[in-house]
Short mmCIF file of C-alpha atoms and ligand atoms in Angstrom, two decimals:
data_model
loop_
_atom_site.label_atom_id
_atom_site.label_comp_id
_atom_site.label_asym_id
_atom_site.label_seq_id
_atom_site.Cartn_x
_atom_site.Cartn_y
_atom_site.Cartn_z
CA MET K 358 -31.52 70.94 -28.54
CA ASN K 359 -32.27 72.43 -31.93
CA MET K 360 -29.70 74.62 -33.33
CA THR K 361 -30.78 78.20 -34.36
CA GLN K 362 -30.15 79.55 -37.87
CA GLN K 363 -27.32 81.64 -36.58
CA GLN K 364 -25.73 78.53 -35.04
CA TYR K 365 -25.92 76.62 -38.31
CA ILE K 366 -24.37 79.54 -40.05
CA GLU K 367 -21.43 79.52 -37.60
CA GLU K 368 -21.00 75.74 -37.94
CA ALA K 369 -21.17 76.14 -41.73
CA GLU K 370 -18.33 78.45 -41.63
CA LYS K 371 -16.28 76.03 -39.54
CA ALA K 372 -16.96 72.95 -41.69
CA LEU K 373 -17.53 74.05 -45.24
CA LEU K 374 -14.65 75.32 -47.50
CA HIS K 375 -15.15 79.03 -47.68
CA THR K 376 -15.69 79.41 -51.46
CA TYR K 377 -18.82 81.39 -51.20
CA ASN K 378 -19.81 84.68 -49.40
CA ARG K 379 -23.19 83.31 -48.47
CA TYR K 380 -26.31 85.36 -47.70
CA GLN K 381 -26.94 85.00 -43.82
CA VAL K 382 -29.91 82.72 -44.20
CA VAL K 383 -30.45 78.84 -43.97
CA LEU K 384 -33.11 77.89 -46.39
CA ASP K 385 -35.27 75.05 -45.05
CA ARG K 386 -38.13 74.36 -47.27
CA GLY K 387 -40.07 75.51 -50.45
CA GLU K 388 -43.55 75.73 -51.51
CA GLY K 389 -44.64 76.83 -55.08
CA VAL K 390 -42.55 80.04 -55.69
CA TYR K 391 -41.84 80.65 -52.09
CA LEU K 392 -38.98 79.59 -49.81
CA TYR K 393 -38.84 79.46 -46.05
CA ASP K 394 -35.77 79.89 -43.78
CA LEU K 395 -35.21 78.16 -40.51
CA ASP K 396 -36.96 80.70 -38.52
CA GLY K 397 -40.07 80.21 -40.78
CA LYS K 398 -39.66 83.61 -42.70
CA LYS K 399 -41.09 83.47 -46.11
CA TYR K 400 -39.37 84.61 -49.32
CA LEU K 401 -40.66 85.22 -52.81
CA ASP K 402 -38.04 83.42 -54.96
CA PHE K 403 -36.90 85.19 -58.05
CA ALA K 404 -33.70 83.27 -58.31
CA SER K 405 -34.88 79.68 -58.48
CA GLY K 406 -31.62 78.33 -57.12
CA ILE K 407 -29.93 80.01 -60.09
CA ALA K 408 -32.40 79.30 -62.81
CA VAL K 409 -32.88 75.68 -61.79
CA PHE K 410 -36.25 75.31 -60.12
CA ALA K 411 -38.45 75.99 -63.18
CA LEU K 412 -41.42 74.21 -61.84
CA GLY K 413 -41.47 75.82 -58.34
CA TYR K 414 -41.11 73.79 -55.14
CA HIS K 415 -43.20 70.76 -54.40
CA TYR K 416 -44.72 70.21 -57.65
CA GLN K 417 -46.58 66.97 -56.66
CA ASP K 418 -46.18 65.00 -59.87
CA TYR K 419 -42.48 65.75 -59.89
CA ASP K 420 -41.94 64.71 -56.27
CA ASP K 421 -44.05 61.53 -56.73
CA ALA K 422 -42.00 60.53 -59.82
CA LEU K 423 -38.80 60.89 -57.98
CA LYS K 424 -40.03 58.95 -54.88
CA ALA K 425 -41.09 56.14 -57.19
CA GLN K 426 -37.73 55.92 -58.74
CA ILE K 427 -35.91 55.95 -55.50
CA ASP K 428 -38.07 52.98 -54.48
CA LYS K 429 -37.06 51.27 -57.64
CA LEU K 430 -33.40 51.95 -58.55
CA ILE K 431 -31.26 54.99 -58.04
CA HIS K 432 -28.13 54.02 -59.82
CA THR K 433 -26.70 51.47 -62.16
CA SER K 434 -23.51 52.88 -63.77
CA ASN K 435 -23.23 53.19 -67.51
CA TYR K 436 -22.18 49.54 -67.94
CA TYR K 437 -25.81 48.83 -68.47
CA TYR K 438 -28.94 50.31 -69.95
CA ASN K 439 -31.78 51.81 -67.78
CA VAL K 440 -35.21 52.72 -68.79
CA PRO K 441 -35.42 56.43 -67.38
CA ALA K 442 -32.21 57.32 -69.39
CA VAL K 443 -33.64 55.90 -72.62
CA GLU K 444 -36.85 57.78 -72.07
CA ALA K 445 -35.24 61.08 -71.09
CA ALA K 446 -32.80 60.98 -74.09
CA LYS K 447 -35.75 60.35 -76.50
CA LYS K 448 -37.81 63.15 -74.98
CA LEU K 449 -34.67 65.59 -75.06
CA LYS K 450 -34.12 64.72 -78.64
CA ALA K 451 -37.73 65.49 -79.45
CA VAL K 452 -37.82 68.85 -77.83
CA SER K 453 -34.31 69.93 -79.21
CA GLY K 454 -34.14 68.38 -82.67
CA MET K 455 -30.60 67.13 -81.86
CA ASP K 456 -29.76 63.58 -82.37
CA ARG K 457 -27.40 62.33 -79.68
CA VAL K 458 -27.35 62.80 -75.90
CA PHE K 459 -24.80 62.37 -73.29
CA PHE K 460 -25.97 62.86 -69.63
CA THR K 461 -23.68 64.50 -67.16
CA ASN K 462 -23.95 65.58 -63.49
CA SER K 463 -23.53 69.28 -63.98
CA GLY K 464 -23.25 72.05 -66.37
CA ALA K 465 -19.48 72.41 -66.28
CA GLU K 466 -19.17 68.72 -67.05
CA ALA K 467 -21.45 69.16 -70.05
CA ILE K 468 -19.06 71.89 -71.34
CA GLU K 469 -16.12 69.57 -70.80
CA GLY K 470 -17.87 66.96 -73.00
CA ALA K 471 -18.69 69.45 -75.63
CA ILE K 472 -15.02 70.58 -75.88
CA LYS K 473 -13.90 66.97 -76.01
CA ALA K 474 -16.37 66.21 -78.82
CA ALA K 475 -15.25 69.34 -80.80
CA ARG K 476 -11.47 68.48 -80.39
CA LYS K 477 -12.10 64.89 -81.33
CA TYR K 478 -14.14 65.91 -84.46
CA ALA K 479 -11.23 68.07 -85.61
CA PHE K 480 -8.63 65.42 -84.77
CA LEU K 481 -10.44 62.77 -86.91
CA LYS K 482 -10.36 65.14 -89.82
CA ASP K 483 -6.75 66.10 -89.92
CA GLY K 484 -4.90 64.19 -87.13
CA LYS K 485 -3.47 67.37 -85.50
CA THR K 486 -3.73 68.20 -81.83
CA ASP K 487 -3.29 71.97 -82.00
CA HIS K 488 -6.90 72.92 -82.52
CA GLU K 489 -8.34 76.16 -81.09
CA ILE K 490 -11.72 77.13 -79.64
CA ILE K 491 -13.13 80.58 -79.85
CA ALA K 492 -15.09 81.65 -76.85
CA MET K 493 -16.64 85.08 -75.81
CA GLU K 494 -15.59 87.63 -73.39
CA HIS K 495 -17.75 87.99 -70.29
CA SER K 496 -18.97 84.40 -70.83
CA PHE K 497 -19.42 81.85 -68.07
CA HIS K 498 -19.12 78.13 -68.64
CA GLY K 499 -18.29 76.66 -65.22
CA ARG K 500 -15.54 76.01 -62.79
CA THR K 501 -13.76 72.85 -63.87
CA MET K 502 -10.40 73.31 -65.78
CA GLY K 503 -11.77 73.04 -69.32
CA ALA K 504 -14.95 75.07 -68.62
CA LEU K 505 -12.92 77.58 -66.74
CA SER K 506 -10.45 77.90 -69.66
CA VAL K 507 -13.31 79.01 -71.95
CA THR K 508 -14.86 81.31 -69.38
CA GLY K 509 -14.28 84.90 -70.58
CA ASN K 510 -13.76 86.47 -67.06
CA PRO K 511 -10.08 86.68 -66.22
CA LYS K 512 -10.90 87.14 -62.61
CA TYR K 513 -12.14 83.48 -62.44
CA ARG K 514 -9.30 82.09 -64.32
CA GLU K 515 -6.14 83.90 -63.27
CA ALA K 516 -5.01 81.97 -60.22
CA PHE K 517 -5.78 78.55 -61.98
CA GLU K 518 -3.68 79.30 -65.19
CA PRO K 519 -2.48 77.57 -67.29
CA GLY K 520 -5.90 76.39 -68.48
CA ILE K 521 -6.34 73.91 -71.32
CA GLY K 522 -4.82 76.14 -73.83
CA ASN K 523 -5.59 77.08 -77.44
CA ILE K 524 -8.53 79.30 -76.55
CA ARG K 525 -9.19 82.65 -78.10
CA PHE K 526 -11.64 85.20 -76.77
CA ALA K 527 -13.78 87.24 -79.16
CA ARG K 528 -16.33 89.96 -78.20
CA MET K 529 -19.88 88.92 -78.08
CA ASN K 530 -22.16 90.38 -80.81
CA ASP K 531 -19.08 91.61 -82.71
CA PHE K 532 -18.57 89.31 -85.73
CA ASP K 533 -15.41 91.00 -86.89
CA SER K 534 -13.72 90.27 -83.62
CA VAL K 535 -14.68 86.47 -84.14
CA LEU K 536 -13.33 86.74 -87.75
CA SER K 537 -9.98 88.06 -86.42
CA CYS K 538 -9.72 84.98 -84.21
CA VAL K 539 -10.55 82.30 -86.86
CA SER K 540 -7.65 80.19 -88.34
CA ASP K 541 -7.15 76.86 -89.83
CA LYS K 542 -6.83 75.59 -86.37
CA THR K 543 -10.30 76.70 -85.16
CA CYS K 544 -12.48 73.63 -84.31
CA ALA K 545 -15.33 75.28 -82.51
CA ILE K 546 -17.04 78.65 -81.50
CA LEU K 547 -18.62 78.42 -78.21
CA LEU K 548 -21.07 80.95 -76.64
CA GLU K 549 -24.18 81.10 -74.40
CA THR K 550 -27.12 82.05 -76.61
CA VAL K 551 -28.13 84.44 -73.76
CA GLN K 552 -25.13 85.22 -71.52
CA GLY K 553 -26.08 84.72 -67.94
CA GLU K 554 -23.50 85.45 -65.16
CA GLY K 555 -21.67 87.86 -67.50
CA GLY K 556 -24.67 90.28 -67.22
CA VAL K 557 -27.74 88.90 -69.01
CA PHE K 558 -26.68 89.63 -72.60
CA PRO K 559 -28.69 88.01 -75.49
CA ALA K 560 -26.88 87.25 -78.67
CA GLN K 561 -28.03 89.30 -81.56
CA GLU K 562 -29.84 87.48 -84.35
CA ALA K 563 -27.49 88.71 -87.04
CA PHE K 564 -24.44 87.77 -85.07
CA LEU K 565 -25.70 84.28 -84.46
CA LYS K 566 -26.68 83.85 -88.00
CA SER K 567 -23.23 85.05 -89.14
CA LEU K 568 -21.58 82.55 -86.89
CA ARG K 569 -23.73 79.79 -88.25
CA ALA K 570 -22.78 80.70 -91.83
CA LEU K 571 -18.98 80.93 -90.90
CA CYS K 572 -19.19 77.63 -89.20
CA ASP K 573 -20.79 75.96 -92.19
CA GLU K 574 -18.35 77.44 -94.62
CA ARG K 575 -15.29 76.28 -92.69
CA ASP K 576 -16.54 73.15 -91.04
CA ILE K 577 -16.19 74.71 -87.58
CA LEU K 578 -18.59 73.34 -84.86
CA LEU K 579 -20.97 75.92 -83.29
CA ILE K 580 -21.42 75.15 -79.59
CA LEU K 581 -24.31 76.89 -77.88
CA ASP K 582 -24.41 76.86 -74.08
CA GLU K 583 -28.09 76.65 -73.13
CA ILE K 584 -27.30 75.69 -69.43
CA GLN K 585 -28.97 78.85 -68.07
CA CYS K 586 -31.03 80.26 -70.94
CA GLY K 587 -32.38 76.88 -71.96
CA MET K 588 -35.41 74.79 -70.79
CA GLY K 589 -38.04 77.23 -71.59
CA ARG K 590 -36.62 80.26 -69.82
CA THR K 591 -36.57 82.56 -72.81
CA GLY K 592 -39.96 81.49 -74.23
CA ALA K 593 -38.71 78.71 -76.38
CA MET K 594 -37.42 75.22 -75.02
CA PHE K 595 -33.98 76.43 -76.20
CA ALA K 596 -33.15 80.00 -76.83
CA TRP K 597 -31.44 79.20 -80.17
CA GLN K 598 -34.86 78.01 -81.43
CA LYS K 599 -35.99 81.69 -81.20
CA TYR K 600 -33.19 82.69 -83.59
CA GLY K 601 -33.62 79.76 -85.95
CA VAL K 602 -29.86 79.00 -85.58
CA LYS K 603 -29.19 75.40 -84.82
CA PRO K 604 -25.97 74.39 -83.04
CA ASP K 605 -23.93 71.40 -83.86
CA ILE K 606 -23.46 70.72 -80.12
CA MET K 607 -25.47 72.23 -77.26
CA THR K 608 -25.18 72.06 -73.54
CA CYS K 609 -27.98 71.86 -70.92
CA ALA K 610 -28.13 71.56 -67.16
CA LYS K 611 -29.65 73.82 -64.49
CA ALA K 612 -33.45 73.36 -65.00
CA LEU K 613 -33.04 70.22 -66.96
CA GLY K 614 -33.66 68.17 -63.69
CA CYS K 615 -35.31 70.97 -61.70
CA GLY K 616 -33.12 70.33 -58.74
CA VAL K 617 -31.71 66.88 -59.20
CA PRO K 618 -28.12 67.37 -60.42
CA VAL K 619 -28.11 66.53 -64.10
CA GLY K 620 -26.83 68.06 -67.29
CA ALA K 621 -26.39 66.95 -70.83
CA PHE K 622 -24.43 67.72 -74.04
CA LEU K 623 -26.27 66.98 -77.27
CA MET K 624 -25.03 66.89 -80.82
CA THR K 625 -26.24 66.40 -84.29
CA GLU K 626 -25.75 63.02 -86.05
CA LYS K 627 -22.87 64.51 -88.07
CA VAL K 628 -20.85 65.29 -84.97
CA GLY K 629 -22.06 62.13 -83.15
CA ALA K 630 -20.88 59.93 -85.91
CA ASN K 631 -17.47 61.64 -86.21
CA SER K 632 -16.35 62.46 -82.71
CA LEU K 633 -16.57 60.51 -79.34
CA LYS K 634 -16.47 56.82 -79.56
CA ALA K 635 -16.65 53.99 -77.03
CA GLY K 636 -13.91 54.60 -74.57
CA ASP K 637 -13.48 58.30 -75.34
CA HIS K 638 -15.66 59.73 -72.56
CA GLY K 639 -17.53 58.45 -69.55
CA THR K 640 -18.97 59.19 -66.13
CA THR K 641 -19.93 57.04 -63.17
CA TYR K 642 -23.12 58.80 -62.23
CA GLY K 643 -24.13 60.56 -65.43
CA GLY K 644 -27.60 59.57 -66.65
CA ASN K 645 -28.41 57.57 -63.58
CA PRO K 646 -32.01 56.35 -63.25
CA LEU K 647 -32.91 58.94 -60.56
CA ALA K 648 -31.52 61.96 -62.45
CA CYS K 649 -33.13 60.75 -65.73
CA ALA K 650 -36.46 60.08 -63.99
CA ALA K 651 -36.41 63.76 -63.06
CA VAL K 652 -35.55 64.85 -66.65
CA CYS K 653 -38.43 62.65 -67.96
CA LYS K 654 -40.95 64.18 -65.51
CA VAL K 655 -39.67 67.74 -66.03
CA LEU K 656 -40.14 67.48 -69.88
CA ASP K 657 -43.57 65.71 -69.31
CA LEU K 658 -44.71 68.47 -67.13
CA PHE K 659 -43.46 71.17 -69.42
CA GLU K 660 -45.68 69.77 -72.14
CA LYS K 661 -48.74 68.83 -70.06
CA ASN K 662 -48.81 72.11 -68.25
CA HIS K 663 -47.90 74.28 -71.23
CA ILE K 664 -44.96 75.86 -69.33
CA ILE K 665 -43.44 77.47 -72.35
CA GLU K 666 -46.72 79.12 -73.38
CA HIS K 667 -46.99 80.30 -69.84
CA VAL K 668 -43.54 81.94 -70.00
CA ASN K 669 -44.50 83.72 -73.22
CA GLU K 670 -47.81 84.97 -71.45
CA VAL K 671 -46.11 86.30 -68.20
CA SER K 672 -42.68 87.50 -69.43
CA GLY K 673 -44.12 90.59 -71.18
CA TYR K 674 -45.64 91.46 -67.87
CA LEU K 675 -42.35 91.10 -66.09
CA GLU K 676 -40.58 93.26 -68.72
CA GLU K 677 -43.23 95.91 -68.24
CA LYS K 678 -42.91 96.04 -64.48
CA LEU K 679 -39.00 96.15 -64.81
CA ASP K 680 -39.24 98.86 -67.54
CA ALA K 681 -41.48 101.02 -65.10
CA ILE K 682 -38.91 100.65 -62.26
CA ALA K 683 -36.08 101.50 -64.71
CA ALA K 684 -38.00 104.52 -65.77
CA LYS K 685 -38.69 105.57 -62.15
CA TYR K 686 -35.14 105.34 -60.80
CA GLU K 687 -32.20 107.18 -62.23
CA ARG K 688 -29.79 104.65 -60.83
CA VAL K 689 -31.47 101.82 -62.86
CA LEU K 690 -29.75 102.42 -66.22
CA ALA K 691 -31.39 99.69 -68.38
CA ARG K 692 -33.28 96.55 -68.59
CA ARG K 693 -32.20 93.72 -70.81
CA GLY K 694 -32.86 90.07 -71.34
CA MET K 695 -35.35 87.64 -72.86
CA GLY K 696 -38.45 85.92 -71.36
CA LEU K 697 -37.97 85.07 -67.73
CA MET K 698 -34.30 85.83 -67.80
CA GLN K 699 -33.95 89.50 -67.24
CA GLY K 700 -31.46 92.00 -65.79
CA LEU K 701 -31.60 95.41 -64.47
CA VAL K 702 -28.37 97.37 -64.91
CA LEU K 703 -27.62 99.63 -61.87
CA ASP K 704 -25.20 102.50 -61.72
CA GLY K 705 -23.67 100.96 -58.64
CA PRO K 706 -23.32 97.53 -56.74
CA ALA K 707 -26.40 95.33 -56.77
CA ALA K 708 -25.42 93.75 -53.42
CA PRO K 709 -27.14 96.36 -51.11
CA VAL K 710 -30.33 96.19 -53.12
CA ILE K 711 -30.34 92.40 -52.97
CA ALA K 712 -29.64 92.46 -49.22
CA SER K 713 -32.46 94.98 -48.71
CA ALA K 714 -34.85 92.75 -50.98
CA MET K 715 -33.91 89.66 -48.84
CA GLU K 716 -34.84 91.67 -45.67
CA ASP K 717 -38.10 92.43 -47.19
CA GLY K 718 -38.77 88.80 -48.24
CA LEU K 719 -37.64 88.65 -51.89
CA ILE K 720 -34.80 86.62 -53.05
CA LEU K 721 -32.86 88.05 -55.97
CA ILE K 722 -29.31 87.49 -57.35
CA ASN K 723 -26.84 89.48 -59.30
CA ALA K 724 -25.07 88.84 -62.61
CA GLY K 725 -21.77 90.66 -62.30
CA PRO K 726 -21.37 93.31 -59.68
CA ASN K 727 -23.90 95.84 -61.07
CA ILE K 728 -26.66 93.85 -62.50
CA LEU K 729 -29.72 92.53 -60.73
CA ARG K 730 -30.86 89.25 -62.27
CA PHE K 731 -34.34 87.88 -62.42
CA VAL K 732 -34.69 84.20 -63.14
CA PRO K 733 -37.97 83.18 -61.34
CA PRO K 734 -39.44 79.80 -61.50
CA LEU K 735 -41.19 79.56 -64.93
CA VAL K 736 -44.58 78.96 -63.16
CA ILE K 737 -44.56 82.52 -61.67
CA THR K 738 -47.94 84.46 -62.04
CA ALA K 739 -48.52 88.00 -62.87
CA GLY K 740 -49.72 88.55 -59.32
CA GLU K 741 -46.39 87.30 -58.08
CA VAL K 742 -44.62 89.59 -60.53
CA ASP K 743 -46.56 92.40 -58.96
CA GLU K 744 -45.45 91.39 -55.48
CA MET K 745 -41.80 91.32 -56.58
CA ALA K 746 -42.14 94.75 -58.15
CA LYS K 747 -43.59 96.24 -55.09
CA ILE K 748 -40.85 94.88 -52.82
CA LEU K 749 -38.14 96.04 -55.32
CA ASP K 750 -39.61 99.39 -55.58
CA ARG K 751 -39.58 99.81 -51.80
CA CYS K 752 -35.99 98.75 -51.68
CA LEU K 753 -34.91 101.12 -54.33
CA ALA K 754 -36.76 104.02 -52.79
CA LYS K 755 -35.08 103.23 -49.50
CA GLU K 756 -31.70 102.91 -50.93
CA ALA K 757 -31.93 105.99 -53.11
C1 PLP W 41 -24.27 77.68 -64.39
C2 PLP W 41 -23.74 77.54 -65.80
C3 PLP W 41 -22.67 76.80 -66.16
C4 PLP W 41 -22.11 75.79 -65.14
O1 PLP W 41 -23.02 74.76 -64.69
P1 PLP W 41 -22.72 74.06 -63.24
O2 PLP W 41 -23.79 73.03 -63.10
O3 PLP W 41 -22.57 75.14 -62.17
O4 PLP W 41 -21.29 73.31 -63.47
C5 PLP W 41 -22.24 76.69 -67.42
N1 PLP W 41 -22.73 77.54 -68.30
C6 PLP W 41 -23.78 78.45 -67.94
C7 PLP W 41 -24.29 79.33 -69.03
C8 PLP W 41 -24.18 78.52 -66.70
O5 PLP W 41 -25.21 79.47 -66.36
#
């Protein structure tokens, strides 16, 4: 006998470690920008599996490429070369202008690699082992110990202290607070170009440019976390390209494989030649043929289907619609964001609005307790933005 949605939820709560308070729905399949639960209820998806599914669900070319790779070879280990990894690295270099790529299995792991590269770079310069990293308050970089240590939200860190140590937190968009953290020990400054989980906060251009100048002056490495804001979401392949501020190391994941777990950290030749060497870093799965076949196809489809141009066409419309909602409801305090990464700041918790939207067939997520986050598939159309805005309007009117 088939289990019902409710039975699966009950079974899940018996079998899975309870590290999430999940929405009470079992998602079953996707089509375009819509998801369906086990009961067949349809949802417009403005979360994309947390900014992952950039191309929408069941993009035929993407599915075909993965199936073909599955029939050929899924895994080899990094003791050998494989064609998809070479192709994916070349394509990623081309769109980023970075020089060296290391593929990981997740975003957190890309952050781990970036931290190790920065520490090794500094170690090779002075042989010391007390180097510091400056990270930002309200940042989010992942849940592994290194990534957690640079995550600027004490709530995530507290129970797991001590972290890796030698981390200082500065305030985002406050250059003086960064300056007050800098010392001879500083090896890297790490930030999200647009903060995601911390509340959809873009870096200001002057701030980013000042960081770049500071890093150049003192040979500190600038690490930009593009895991959420990268891959076209802000209207450039990587958000830093909009600012004209190139990092020394950048991290990427989420939409990189559009659903297949894959991340990467990339660096300039200067860092590549003076940091991690053979034996310094590794991963069993990282850069395996299946994951890299996904990366290749995603980057091909971005180009072939003009995904970034589309983001630039449709994101103004999303901003307009969200601004109209912000103007209509007093409890919506502000809109902020960049491209198809937007947030509405509420004067109270976002959770009831998200629940009500879900009821009405719209999937949204939050970014911090009071902020509604909008990270739809990048292929979203103006018509679908309208559909979202109508549902959201209904929910806010009801909740008022
Ligand atoms: C999601 C995210 C991470 C962590 O990625 P995982 O794949 O969940 O480990 C790191 N940085 C940013 C900015 C993110 O949004």
